[in-house]
Short mmCIF file of C-alpha atoms in Angstrom, two decimals:
data_model
loop_
_atom_site.label_atom_id
_atom_site.label_comp_id
_atom_site.label_asym_id
_atom_site.label_seq_id
_atom_site.Cartn_x
_atom_site.Cartn_y
_atom_site.Cartn_z
CA MET A 1 0.07 -0.13 -0.08
CA LEU A 2 1.27 3.60 -1.15
CA LYS A 3 0.25 6.32 1.41
CA PHE A 4 1.19 9.98 1.19
CA ILE A 5 0.10 13.22 3.23
CA ILE A 6 0.48 16.73 1.31
CA LYS A 7 1.55 19.55 2.98
CA LEU A 8 -0.18 22.64 1.58
CA HIS A 9 2.08 25.71 0.51
CA PRO A 10 2.31 28.33 3.55
CA GLU A 11 0.18 30.96 1.59
CA ILE A 12 -2.91 28.66 1.61
CA ILE A 13 -2.95 28.08 5.03
CA ILE A 14 -3.02 31.38 6.11
CA LYS A 15 -5.58 32.54 4.07
CA SER A 16 -9.02 33.22 5.49
CA LYS A 17 -11.35 29.69 5.88
CA SER A 18 -13.79 30.51 2.97
CA VAL A 19 -10.64 31.41 0.71
CA ARG A 20 -9.07 28.41 2.30
CA LYS A 21 -11.55 26.04 1.89
CA ARG A 22 -12.04 26.80 -1.99
CA PHE A 23 -8.11 26.70 -2.27
CA THR A 24 -7.77 22.79 -1.12
CA LEU A 25 -10.96 21.84 -2.88
CA MET A 26 -9.59 22.79 -6.34
CA LEU A 27 -6.36 20.91 -4.96
CA GLU A 28 -7.95 17.84 -4.21
CA ARG A 29 -9.75 17.36 -7.79
CA ASN A 30 -6.51 18.29 -9.16
CA ILE A 31 -4.65 15.61 -7.19
CA LYS A 32 -7.55 13.02 -8.24
CA MET A 33 -7.62 14.16 -11.64
CA ILE A 34 -3.90 13.56 -12.04
CA LEU A 35 -3.44 10.04 -9.87
CA ARG A 36 -6.52 8.36 -11.30
CA ARG A 37 -5.04 8.44 -14.96
CA PHE A 38 -2.29 5.72 -13.04
CA ASP A 39 -4.82 4.08 -10.75
CA GLU A 40 -8.40 4.33 -10.72
CA GLN A 41 -8.75 3.21 -6.97
CA VAL A 42 -6.77 6.18 -5.45
CA GLU A 43 -8.00 7.64 -2.32
CA VAL A 44 -7.86 10.97 -2.16
CA LYS A 45 -9.12 12.32 1.81
CA ASN A 46 -9.04 16.61 2.31
CA HIS A 47 -8.45 16.85 6.02
CA TRP A 48 -8.71 20.61 6.37
CA ASP A 49 -4.53 21.14 7.00
CA ASN A 50 -3.18 18.00 4.78
CA ILE A 51 -4.65 16.13 2.21
CA ALA A 52 -3.89 12.59 2.68
CA ILE A 53 -3.86 10.10 -0.73
CA THR A 54 -3.79 6.43 -0.50
CA SER A 55 -3.27 3.62 -2.74
CA HIS A 56 -3.71 -0.70 -2.51
CA THR A 57 -0.89 -0.65 -5.18
CA THR A 58 2.27 -1.84 -4.00
CA ASP A 59 4.01 -1.61 -7.88
CA GLU A 60 7.51 0.24 -7.64
CA ALA A 61 6.71 1.81 -10.79
CA MET A 62 3.48 3.41 -9.60
CA ARG A 63 5.17 4.91 -6.28
CA LEU A 64 7.67 6.67 -8.43
CA THR A 65 5.41 8.06 -10.80
CA PHE A 66 3.04 9.04 -7.82
CA ILE A 67 5.81 11.10 -6.40
CA ASP A 68 6.78 12.61 -9.79
CA GLU A 69 3.17 14.13 -10.21
CA LEU A 70 2.50 14.92 -6.97
CA MET A 71 5.82 17.30 -7.09
CA ARG A 72 4.35 19.15 -10.38
CA ILE A 73 1.04 20.30 -8.53
CA PRO A 74 1.02 23.69 -8.11
CA GLY A 75 -0.56 23.96 -4.41
CA ILE A 76 1.56 21.27 -2.97
CA GLU A 77 4.81 22.28 -0.65
CA GLN A 78 5.78 18.62 0.71
CA VAL A 79 5.04 15.14 -0.39
CA ILE A 80 5.55 12.78 2.53
CA GLU A 81 5.56 9.51 1.89
CA VAL A 82 4.32 7.70 5.44
CA THR A 83 3.77 5.02 6.84
CA GLU A 84 0.01 4.59 8.48
CA THR A 85 -0.12 2.45 11.83
CA HIS A 86 -2.93 2.50 14.27
CA PHE A 87 -2.26 2.41 17.98
CA SER A 88 -2.81 1.56 21.46
CA THR A 89 0.70 1.95 23.14
CA LEU A 90 3.28 4.11 22.66
CA ASP A 91 5.35 0.52 21.69
CA ASP A 92 3.14 0.04 19.00
CA ILE A 93 4.50 3.21 17.55
CA TYR A 94 8.14 2.12 18.18
CA GLN A 95 7.12 -1.19 16.68
CA SER A 96 6.14 0.03 13.28
CA ALA A 97 8.93 2.26 13.25
CA PHE A 98 12.08 0.58 13.85
CA PRO A 99 11.88 -1.77 10.48
CA LEU A 100 11.05 1.44 8.50
CA LEU A 101 13.73 3.55 9.82
CA ARG A 102 16.34 0.55 10.76
CA ASP A 103 18.17 0.49 7.80
CA SER A 104 18.61 4.95 6.91
CA LEU A 105 20.21 5.01 10.89
CA VAL A 106 22.76 3.10 10.91
CA GLY A 107 26.17 5.10 11.27
CA LYS A 108 23.82 8.47 11.77
CA THR A 109 22.96 10.98 14.82
CA PHE A 110 19.35 11.07 14.99
CA CYS A 111 16.60 13.01 16.92
CA VAL A 112 12.95 12.47 16.91
CA ARG A 113 9.97 15.11 16.47
CA VAL A 114 6.28 14.56 16.99
CA LYS A 115 3.51 16.29 16.68
CA ARG A 116 0.44 15.28 17.82
CA GLN A 117 -3.23 15.92 17.65
CA GLY A 118 -6.33 14.89 19.61
CA LYS A 119 -6.56 13.61 23.19
CA HIS A 120 -4.05 11.15 24.86
CA GLU A 121 -2.91 10.05 27.88
CA PHE A 122 0.97 11.17 26.68
CA THR A 123 3.10 14.14 25.52
CA SER A 124 4.68 14.39 22.23
CA THR A 125 7.93 14.79 24.37
CA GLU A 126 7.18 11.77 26.31
CA VAL A 127 6.92 9.85 22.80
CA GLU A 128 9.75 11.15 21.43
CA ARG A 129 11.75 9.73 24.35
CA TYR A 130 10.36 6.85 23.92
CA VAL A 131 10.67 5.53 20.33
CA GLY A 132 14.56 7.35 20.18
CA GLY A 133 15.51 5.37 22.69
CA GLY A 134 14.23 2.05 21.41
CA LEU A 135 15.84 3.38 18.09
CA ASN A 136 19.37 3.87 19.74
CA GLN A 137 19.42 0.87 22.04
CA ASN A 138 18.38 -1.32 18.62
CA ILE A 139 20.69 0.37 16.45
CA PRO A 140 24.04 -0.13 17.87
CA SER A 141 25.63 2.68 15.58
CA ALA A 142 23.22 5.34 15.92
CA SER A 143 23.45 7.82 18.35
CA VAL A 144 20.85 10.55 19.89
CA LYS A 145 21.93 13.79 18.70
CA LEU A 146 18.94 16.90 19.61
CA ALA A 147 20.78 19.75 17.76
CA HIS A 148 21.74 19.19 14.04
CA PRO A 149 21.29 15.14 14.11
CA GLU A 150 22.07 13.63 10.50
CA VAL A 151 18.30 12.42 10.09
CA THR A 152 15.54 14.00 11.79
CA VAL A 153 12.44 10.96 12.42
CA LYS A 154 9.21 12.92 12.26
CA ILE A 155 6.30 11.29 13.49
CA GLU A 156 2.75 12.90 13.48
CA ILE A 157 -0.41 10.97 15.42
CA LYS A 158 -4.00 12.61 14.95
CA ASP A 159 -6.16 10.60 17.44
CA GLN A 160 -5.39 6.85 17.85
CA ARG A 161 -3.27 7.23 14.41
CA ALA A 162 0.09 7.76 13.86
CA TYR A 163 1.80 8.85 10.98
CA ILE A 164 5.98 7.62 10.21
CA PHE A 165 7.77 9.72 7.93
CA SER A 166 10.16 7.64 5.63
CA GLN A 167 10.76 10.34 2.39
CA VAL A 168 9.76 14.23 2.27
CA PHE A 169 9.62 15.53 -1.14
CA ARG A 170 10.09 19.11 -2.04
CA GLY A 171 6.28 20.37 -4.44
CA LEU A 172 6.15 23.57 -6.27
CA GLY A 173 4.16 25.43 -4.03
CA GLY A 174 2.15 28.52 -5.15
CA PHE A 175 -1.50 27.97 -5.89
CA PRO A 176 -3.79 25.52 -7.00
CA LEU A 177 -4.94 25.92 -10.75
CA PRO A 178 -7.25 27.84 -11.02
CA THR A 179 -7.42 29.59 -8.14
CA GLN A 180 -6.82 32.69 -10.07
CA ASP A 181 -8.09 34.48 -13.19
CA ASP A 182 -6.81 33.08 -17.11
CA VAL A 183 -3.74 34.57 -17.94
CA LEU A 184 -2.25 34.88 -21.71
CA SER A 185 1.67 34.44 -22.21
CA LEU A 186 3.54 35.78 -25.13
CA ILE A 187 5.55 32.55 -25.61
CA SER A 188 9.01 32.38 -27.89
CA GLY A 189 10.55 29.19 -27.17
CA GLY A 190 13.30 30.94 -25.36
CA PHE A 191 14.31 30.98 -21.65
CA ASP A 192 12.81 33.56 -20.84
CA SER A 193 9.01 33.07 -22.10
CA GLY A 194 8.85 29.97 -20.57
CA VAL A 195 9.73 30.79 -17.09
CA ALA A 196 7.76 33.61 -17.02
CA THR A 197 4.67 30.88 -18.09
CA TYR A 198 5.95 28.78 -14.95
CA HIS A 199 5.67 31.10 -12.74
CA MET A 200 2.00 32.40 -13.77
CA ILE A 201 1.39 28.75 -13.73
CA ARG A 202 2.67 28.13 -10.11
CA LYS A 203 0.43 31.42 -9.08
CA GLY A 204 -2.37 29.59 -10.09
CA ALA A 205 -3.59 31.09 -13.06
CA ARG A 206 -4.68 29.08 -15.84
CA THR A 207 -2.03 29.90 -18.80
CA HIS A 208 -2.89 30.14 -21.93
CA PHE A 209 -0.05 30.66 -24.88
CA LEU A 210 0.06 33.49 -27.24
CA PHE A 211 2.71 32.66 -30.32
CA PHE A 212 4.29 35.32 -33.06
CA ASN A 213 5.67 33.59 -35.83
CA LEU A 214 8.32 34.98 -37.06
CA GLY A 215 10.45 32.15 -38.14
CA GLY A 216 7.94 30.20 -40.14
CA ALA A 217 6.80 25.96 -39.74
CA ALA A 218 9.72 25.29 -37.67
CA HIS A 219 9.36 28.27 -35.85
CA GLU A 220 5.72 27.56 -34.67
CA ILE A 221 7.03 23.64 -34.19
CA GLY A 222 9.56 24.25 -31.67
CA VAL A 223 7.41 26.97 -29.56
CA LYS A 224 4.48 24.40 -29.65
CA GLN A 225 6.91 21.57 -28.22
CA VAL A 226 7.53 24.38 -25.35
CA SER A 227 4.24 25.05 -24.33
CA HIS A 228 2.95 21.04 -24.99
CA TYR A 229 5.59 20.46 -22.02
CA LEU A 230 4.65 22.90 -20.18
CA TRP A 231 1.09 22.31 -19.92
CA GLN A 232 2.08 18.83 -19.88
CA GLN A 233 4.26 18.67 -16.89
CA PHE A 234 2.41 21.81 -14.96
CA SER A 235 -0.68 22.47 -16.01
CA SER A 236 -2.24 19.03 -17.55
CA THR A 237 -5.38 19.31 -15.14
CA HIS A 238 -7.05 21.80 -17.06
CA LYS A 239 -7.43 22.98 -20.62
CA VAL A 240 -5.68 25.91 -22.44
CA LYS A 241 -5.52 27.57 -25.66
CA PHE A 242 -2.78 27.71 -28.09
CA ILE A 243 -3.02 31.11 -30.60
CA SER A 244 -0.58 31.24 -33.40
CA VAL A 245 -0.27 34.98 -35.20
CA ASP A 246 1.96 34.75 -38.38
CA PHE A 247 3.80 38.21 -37.71
CA GLU A 248 6.27 38.01 -40.64
CA PRO A 249 3.68 40.89 -42.87
CA VAL A 250 3.89 42.98 -39.90
CA VAL A 251 7.83 42.61 -39.70
CA ALA A 252 8.26 43.40 -42.87
CA GLU A 253 5.84 46.56 -42.42
CA ILE A 254 7.78 47.83 -39.83
CA LEU A 255 11.39 47.05 -41.61
CA GLU A 256 9.91 48.91 -44.91
CA ASN A 257 8.63 51.92 -43.03
CA ILE A 258 9.80 52.65 -39.22
CA GLU A 259 13.10 54.31 -38.36
CA SER A 260 15.93 51.88 -36.96
CA GLY A 261 16.06 53.48 -33.79
CA SER A 262 12.44 52.69 -33.26
CA MET A 263 11.66 49.40 -35.07
CA GLY A 264 12.50 47.31 -31.57
CA VAL A 265 9.41 49.28 -29.77
CA VAL A 266 7.19 49.62 -32.36
CA LEU A 267 7.35 45.50 -32.85
CA LYS A 268 6.30 45.15 -29.07
CA ARG A 269 3.82 47.82 -29.46
CA MET A 270 2.52 45.79 -32.22
CA MET A 271 2.56 42.92 -30.12
CA MET A 272 0.89 44.30 -27.45
CA ARG A 273 -1.79 45.76 -29.69
CA ALA A 274 -1.97 41.82 -31.13
CA GLY A 275 -2.20 40.31 -27.63
CA SER A 276 -4.77 42.73 -26.06
CA GLN A 277 -7.21 42.09 -28.85
CA ILE A 278 -6.81 38.66 -28.65
CA ALA A 279 -6.81 38.34 -25.01
CA GLU A 280 -10.12 40.48 -25.51
CA ARG A 281 -11.52 37.93 -27.47
CA LEU A 282 -10.83 34.97 -25.55
CA ASN A 283 -12.24 36.75 -22.11
CA ILE A 284 -8.50 36.75 -20.90
CA PRO A 285 -8.14 40.36 -18.64
CA ALA A 286 -4.15 39.93 -18.83
CA LEU A 287 -0.68 39.45 -21.09
CA VAL A 288 2.19 37.44 -19.30
CA THR A 289 5.50 38.39 -21.19
CA GLY A 290 9.20 36.86 -20.36
CA GLU A 291 10.93 40.87 -19.97
CA SER A 292 13.54 41.70 -17.32
CA ILE A 293 14.69 45.35 -17.06
CA GLY A 294 17.68 46.33 -18.96
CA GLN A 295 17.73 42.94 -20.48
CA VAL A 296 17.77 44.59 -24.20
CA SER A 297 17.10 47.66 -25.17
CA SER A 298 13.08 47.42 -25.66
CA GLN A 299 13.30 46.79 -21.79
CA THR A 300 14.71 49.83 -20.38
CA LEU A 301 11.82 50.90 -17.73
CA VAL A 302 11.46 54.06 -20.21
CA ASN A 303 11.11 51.98 -23.13
CA LEU A 304 8.81 49.67 -21.16
CA SER A 305 6.49 52.72 -20.08
CA VAL A 306 6.10 53.58 -23.93
CA ILE A 307 4.92 49.83 -24.68
CA ASP A 308 2.76 49.74 -22.08
CA ARG A 309 0.79 52.62 -23.24
CA VAL A 310 -0.57 51.30 -26.52
CA THR A 311 -3.24 49.11 -24.40
CA GLU A 312 -5.22 49.22 -21.33
CA THR A 313 -4.75 45.25 -20.95
CA LEU A 314 -2.77 44.42 -17.56
CA ILE A 315 0.75 43.43 -18.33
CA LEU A 316 2.37 40.99 -16.25
CA ARG A 317 5.74 40.82 -16.12
CA PRO A 318 7.00 37.55 -13.37
CA LEU A 319 10.68 37.91 -14.35
CA ILE A 320 11.03 41.79 -13.78
CA HIS A 321 13.64 41.62 -11.53
CA LEU A 322 15.90 38.66 -12.42
CA ASP A 323 18.98 38.36 -14.06
CA LYS A 324 19.33 35.83 -17.00
CA GLN A 325 21.55 33.29 -14.92
CA GLU A 326 18.29 33.31 -12.31
CA ILE A 327 16.26 32.70 -15.62
CA ILE A 328 18.33 30.24 -17.12
CA ARG A 329 19.03 28.45 -13.53
CA THR A 330 14.80 28.44 -13.29
CA ALA A 331 14.27 26.89 -17.00
CA ARG A 332 17.11 24.29 -16.06
CA ALA A 333 14.57 23.24 -12.95
CA ILE A 334 11.79 22.63 -14.85
CA GLY A 335 13.42 20.92 -18.07
CA THR A 336 13.07 23.58 -20.81
CA LEU A 337 16.75 24.69 -20.83
CA GLU A 338 17.79 22.33 -23.68
CA MET A 339 14.89 23.23 -25.58
CA ALA A 340 15.31 26.72 -25.39
CA GLU A 341 19.22 26.22 -26.47
CA ALA A 342 18.14 24.79 -29.76
CA MET A 343 15.13 27.35 -30.38
CA PRO A 344 16.80 30.08 -33.06
CA GLU A 345 16.85 33.86 -32.47
CA TYR A 346 13.93 35.58 -34.55
CA CYS A 347 14.10 38.89 -33.39
CA GLY A 348 12.06 40.19 -36.24
CA VAL A 349 13.86 43.65 -36.16
CA ILE A 350 17.58 44.32 -35.58
CA SER A 351 18.45 48.27 -35.16
CA LYS A 352 22.32 49.09 -34.81
CA LYS A 353 21.74 51.61 -32.89
CA PRO A 354 18.46 51.00 -30.94
CA ASN A 355 16.79 54.08 -28.69
CA VAL A 356 16.92 52.72 -25.26
CA LYS A 357 15.02 55.88 -24.23
CA THR A 358 11.98 56.25 -26.76
CA LYS A 359 9.62 59.21 -26.67
CA LEU A 360 6.24 58.27 -26.68
CA GLU A 361 5.12 61.67 -28.65
CA SER A 362 8.18 60.18 -31.67
CA ILE A 363 6.85 56.77 -31.43
CA VAL A 364 3.40 57.32 -32.34
CA ALA A 365 4.60 59.95 -35.16
CA GLU A 366 6.44 56.69 -36.27
CA GLU A 367 3.50 54.46 -36.51
CA GLN A 368 1.35 56.95 -38.01
CA LYS A 369 3.77 55.28 -41.74
CA PHE A 370 2.69 52.04 -40.06
CA ASP A 371 -0.34 49.97 -42.41
CA PHE A 372 -2.54 49.39 -39.54
CA ASP A 373 -4.68 46.85 -42.02
CA ILE A 374 -1.25 44.53 -41.46
CA LEU A 375 -1.69 43.96 -38.05
CA ASN A 376 -5.74 43.65 -38.41
CA THR A 377 -5.39 40.85 -40.89
CA VAL A 378 -2.58 39.12 -38.94
CA VAL A 379 -5.11 39.26 -35.62
CA ALA A 380 -8.39 38.62 -37.77
CA ASN A 381 -6.36 35.37 -38.88
CA ALA A 382 -4.64 33.91 -35.68
CA LYS A 383 -5.25 30.00 -35.33
CA VAL A 384 -6.30 28.76 -32.13
CA MET A 385 -6.52 25.79 -30.58
CA ASP A 386 -6.88 23.19 -27.41
CA ILE A 387 -3.49 22.86 -26.24
CA ARG A 388 -3.92 19.10 -26.10
CA ASP A 389 -4.05 18.87 -29.65
CA ILE A 390 -0.94 19.21 -30.82
CA GLU A 391 -0.09 15.94 -29.91
CA VAL A 392 -3.12 15.24 -32.70
CA GLU A 393 -1.57 17.27 -35.11
CA ALA A 394 1.84 16.12 -34.76
CA LYS A 395 0.60 12.90 -35.94
CA GLN A 396 -1.78 14.02 -38.88
CA GLU A 397 1.09 16.66 -40.01
CA VAL A 398 3.51 14.03 -40.56
CA LYS A 399 2.65 11.51 -42.67
CA GLU A 400 5.41 10.50 -44.18
CA ALA A 401 6.66 9.60 -40.67
CA GLU A 402 5.06 6.14 -40.78
CA SER A 403 5.12 4.69 -37.15
CA VAL A 404 6.37 1.08 -36.83
CA SER A 405 6.51 -0.85 -33.80
CA ALA A 406 8.83 -3.39 -35.63
CA LEU A 407 12.05 -2.61 -36.74
CA PRO A 408 13.88 -3.78 -40.14
CA PRO A 409 17.48 -5.52 -39.93
CA GLY A 410 20.18 -2.87 -40.60
CA ALA A 411 17.63 0.09 -39.03
CA VAL A 412 19.27 2.09 -36.92
CA VAL A 413 16.74 3.81 -34.02
CA LEU A 414 17.40 7.35 -32.80
CA ASP A 415 16.87 7.92 -29.29
CA ILE A 416 16.02 11.46 -29.53
CA ARG A 417 14.90 11.69 -25.49
CA SER A 418 16.67 13.97 -23.33
CA PRO A 419 20.06 12.71 -21.47
CA GLU A 420 18.02 12.50 -18.17
CA GLU A 421 15.47 10.61 -19.34
CA GLU A 422 17.89 8.29 -21.46
CA ASP A 423 19.92 7.69 -18.66
CA ALA A 424 17.27 6.96 -16.45
CA ALA A 425 15.80 4.04 -18.79
CA PRO A 426 18.03 2.90 -21.71
CA LEU A 427 16.48 1.59 -24.74
CA GLU A 428 18.57 -1.92 -25.56
CA LEU A 429 17.04 -3.82 -28.61
CA ASP A 430 18.44 -6.89 -29.60
CA GLY A 431 20.31 -7.19 -33.02
CA ILE A 432 19.04 -3.15 -33.61
CA ALA A 433 21.63 -0.12 -33.43
CA VAL A 434 20.78 2.48 -31.08
CA LYS A 435 22.39 5.66 -31.11
CA HIS A 436 21.65 8.50 -28.40
CA LEU A 437 21.01 11.91 -30.10
CA PRO A 438 18.78 14.29 -27.91
CA PHE A 439 16.23 16.21 -29.82
CA PHE A 440 17.49 19.51 -28.98
CA ARG A 441 20.51 18.43 -31.35
CA LEU A 442 18.78 16.58 -34.24
CA ALA A 443 18.22 19.70 -36.44
CA THR A 444 21.28 20.39 -36.37
CA GLN A 445 23.56 17.10 -36.12
CA PHE A 446 21.30 15.03 -38.52
CA GLY A 447 23.01 15.79 -41.83
CA ASP A 448 26.28 14.95 -40.37
CA LEU A 449 24.59 11.18 -39.67
CA PRO A 450 25.36 8.45 -42.67
CA GLN A 451 22.15 8.98 -44.98
CA ASP A 452 22.15 5.60 -46.82
CA VAL A 453 20.38 3.89 -43.73
CA GLU A 454 16.63 4.42 -42.02
CA TYR A 455 16.43 6.44 -39.02
CA TYR A 456 13.80 5.79 -36.59
CA LEU A 457 13.23 8.29 -34.08
CA TYR A 458 12.01 7.49 -30.57
CA CYS A 459 10.72 8.77 -27.52
CA GLN A 460 8.40 7.92 -24.84
CA LYS A 461 5.20 9.18 -26.01
CA GLY A 462 5.87 9.75 -30.02
CA VAL A 463 4.83 13.40 -29.67
CA MET A 464 8.41 14.81 -29.74
CA SER A 465 9.59 12.05 -32.48
CA GLN A 466 6.70 12.98 -34.82
CA LEU A 467 7.39 16.99 -34.19
CA GLN A 468 10.84 16.31 -34.93
CA ALA A 469 10.25 14.23 -38.00
CA LEU A 470 8.08 17.15 -39.77
CA ILE A 471 11.08 19.18 -39.38
CA LEU A 472 13.72 16.68 -41.20
CA HIS A 473 10.99 15.93 -43.87
CA GLU A 474 10.89 19.75 -44.54
CA LYS A 475 14.77 20.03 -44.62
CA GLY A 476 14.52 17.12 -47.09
CA PHE A 477 15.40 13.99 -45.06
CA ASN A 478 12.99 11.05 -46.26
CA ASN A 479 14.71 8.66 -44.87
CA VAL A 480 13.45 9.16 -41.34
CA LYS A 481 10.75 7.30 -39.74
CA VAL A 482 9.04 7.00 -35.98
CA TYR A 483 9.85 4.09 -33.79
CA LYS A 484 6.62 3.70 -31.22
CA PRO A 485 7.42 -0.09 -29.56
CA ALA A 486 3.73 -1.76 -29.09
CA LYS A 487 3.74 -1.44 -25.86
CA ASN A 488 3.68 2.67 -25.73
CA GLN A 489 0.89 2.52 -28.57
CA ALA A 490 -2.57 3.93 -27.39
#
């Protein structure tokens, strides 16, 4: 049996009783939605100050899946793996604790900490002394150390049940989805927009994706990969939209008619205009960007002020005070770093001498040279899709990328998973060559491979391999198919 205690993010605990109730009910619902994808019989119970999860499975793979999924649900501060025991005496608690903790205390200093709820004939301190004394006596190499021990044994007692902590995992924190209003994130596929999106999801805002396409089909595919990943990792409990706008005509008009030093600010103002129109159409009250003070010329305080004045829509900038290295560290932690590194830069316009202190009146004068029918047309033609359809679209678009479950002799499988995924579960096939080439290096390094063989792309769920096959086909590589083992097929 698996049992976990979910600790709420501290900011949930300090809310008023009605708000806290609403937040915890949402969190309970989200946990059920996620875990019942793997175990339809899992029990999730809301105990006000925590949420208890019980599954009758004993499968180790399921245990690891539960932990991984729970650590990525907004609103969870800690995921505590526990053993629950009913007791009559203090010795009952000790007898349950000893076999669970014995191996982890060998050669270590430790202390016992107890929290207690309910009416009992003993105090928390008496439990600590009884259990700690028993462990110290029966594990010769362990020793009690009350200040700064190597291991802290935690036990929580509620009425006649004791919960013995075996492992504690750090959760995502933040607020459950969707406790805040919806937002529309301007996603480019780079470091900043991905991290900004993550922060808004973590804060409990259902976050939709708005992509201004400056680089054609390959750019859109890459951004769809990043967007689908962020949604799948952190907010798959709720449907969101992915909106794509062909912004190349807008860029062309800016390059043709706008003074060089003002082009960057004008481009951002055009994006905010378009974003505001789309947000209003979808009844979304705020835009989100990955801008940070001083990172580029359009992100000085003066230029940001000029950009903001183009719309009355609220513009949120969760990264506004962060350094680039702080943003990159977060990108690495959430798994978007390598995708962002592989994303080509599509900056749209490049000024030799960009103005870092533009004046609103001069920008307004420059924009009078712009044909706003072009902007209105690209907004009207924006493509809106359900984020879940990215996987479906990938399978439909890559018609040439035949999926096979049986490999022919001489085939070469390209395992395009990230290095971490490949290390955790290496792909080994009898009689078939397997080469690891991460998806974020595939576009630049595939051409260096011998082209007289058939290559079969492999990833865990088949989505990334389908999308990457499309990119390679568009580049003229027709010797690419998708390997999808029968056990992974839907």
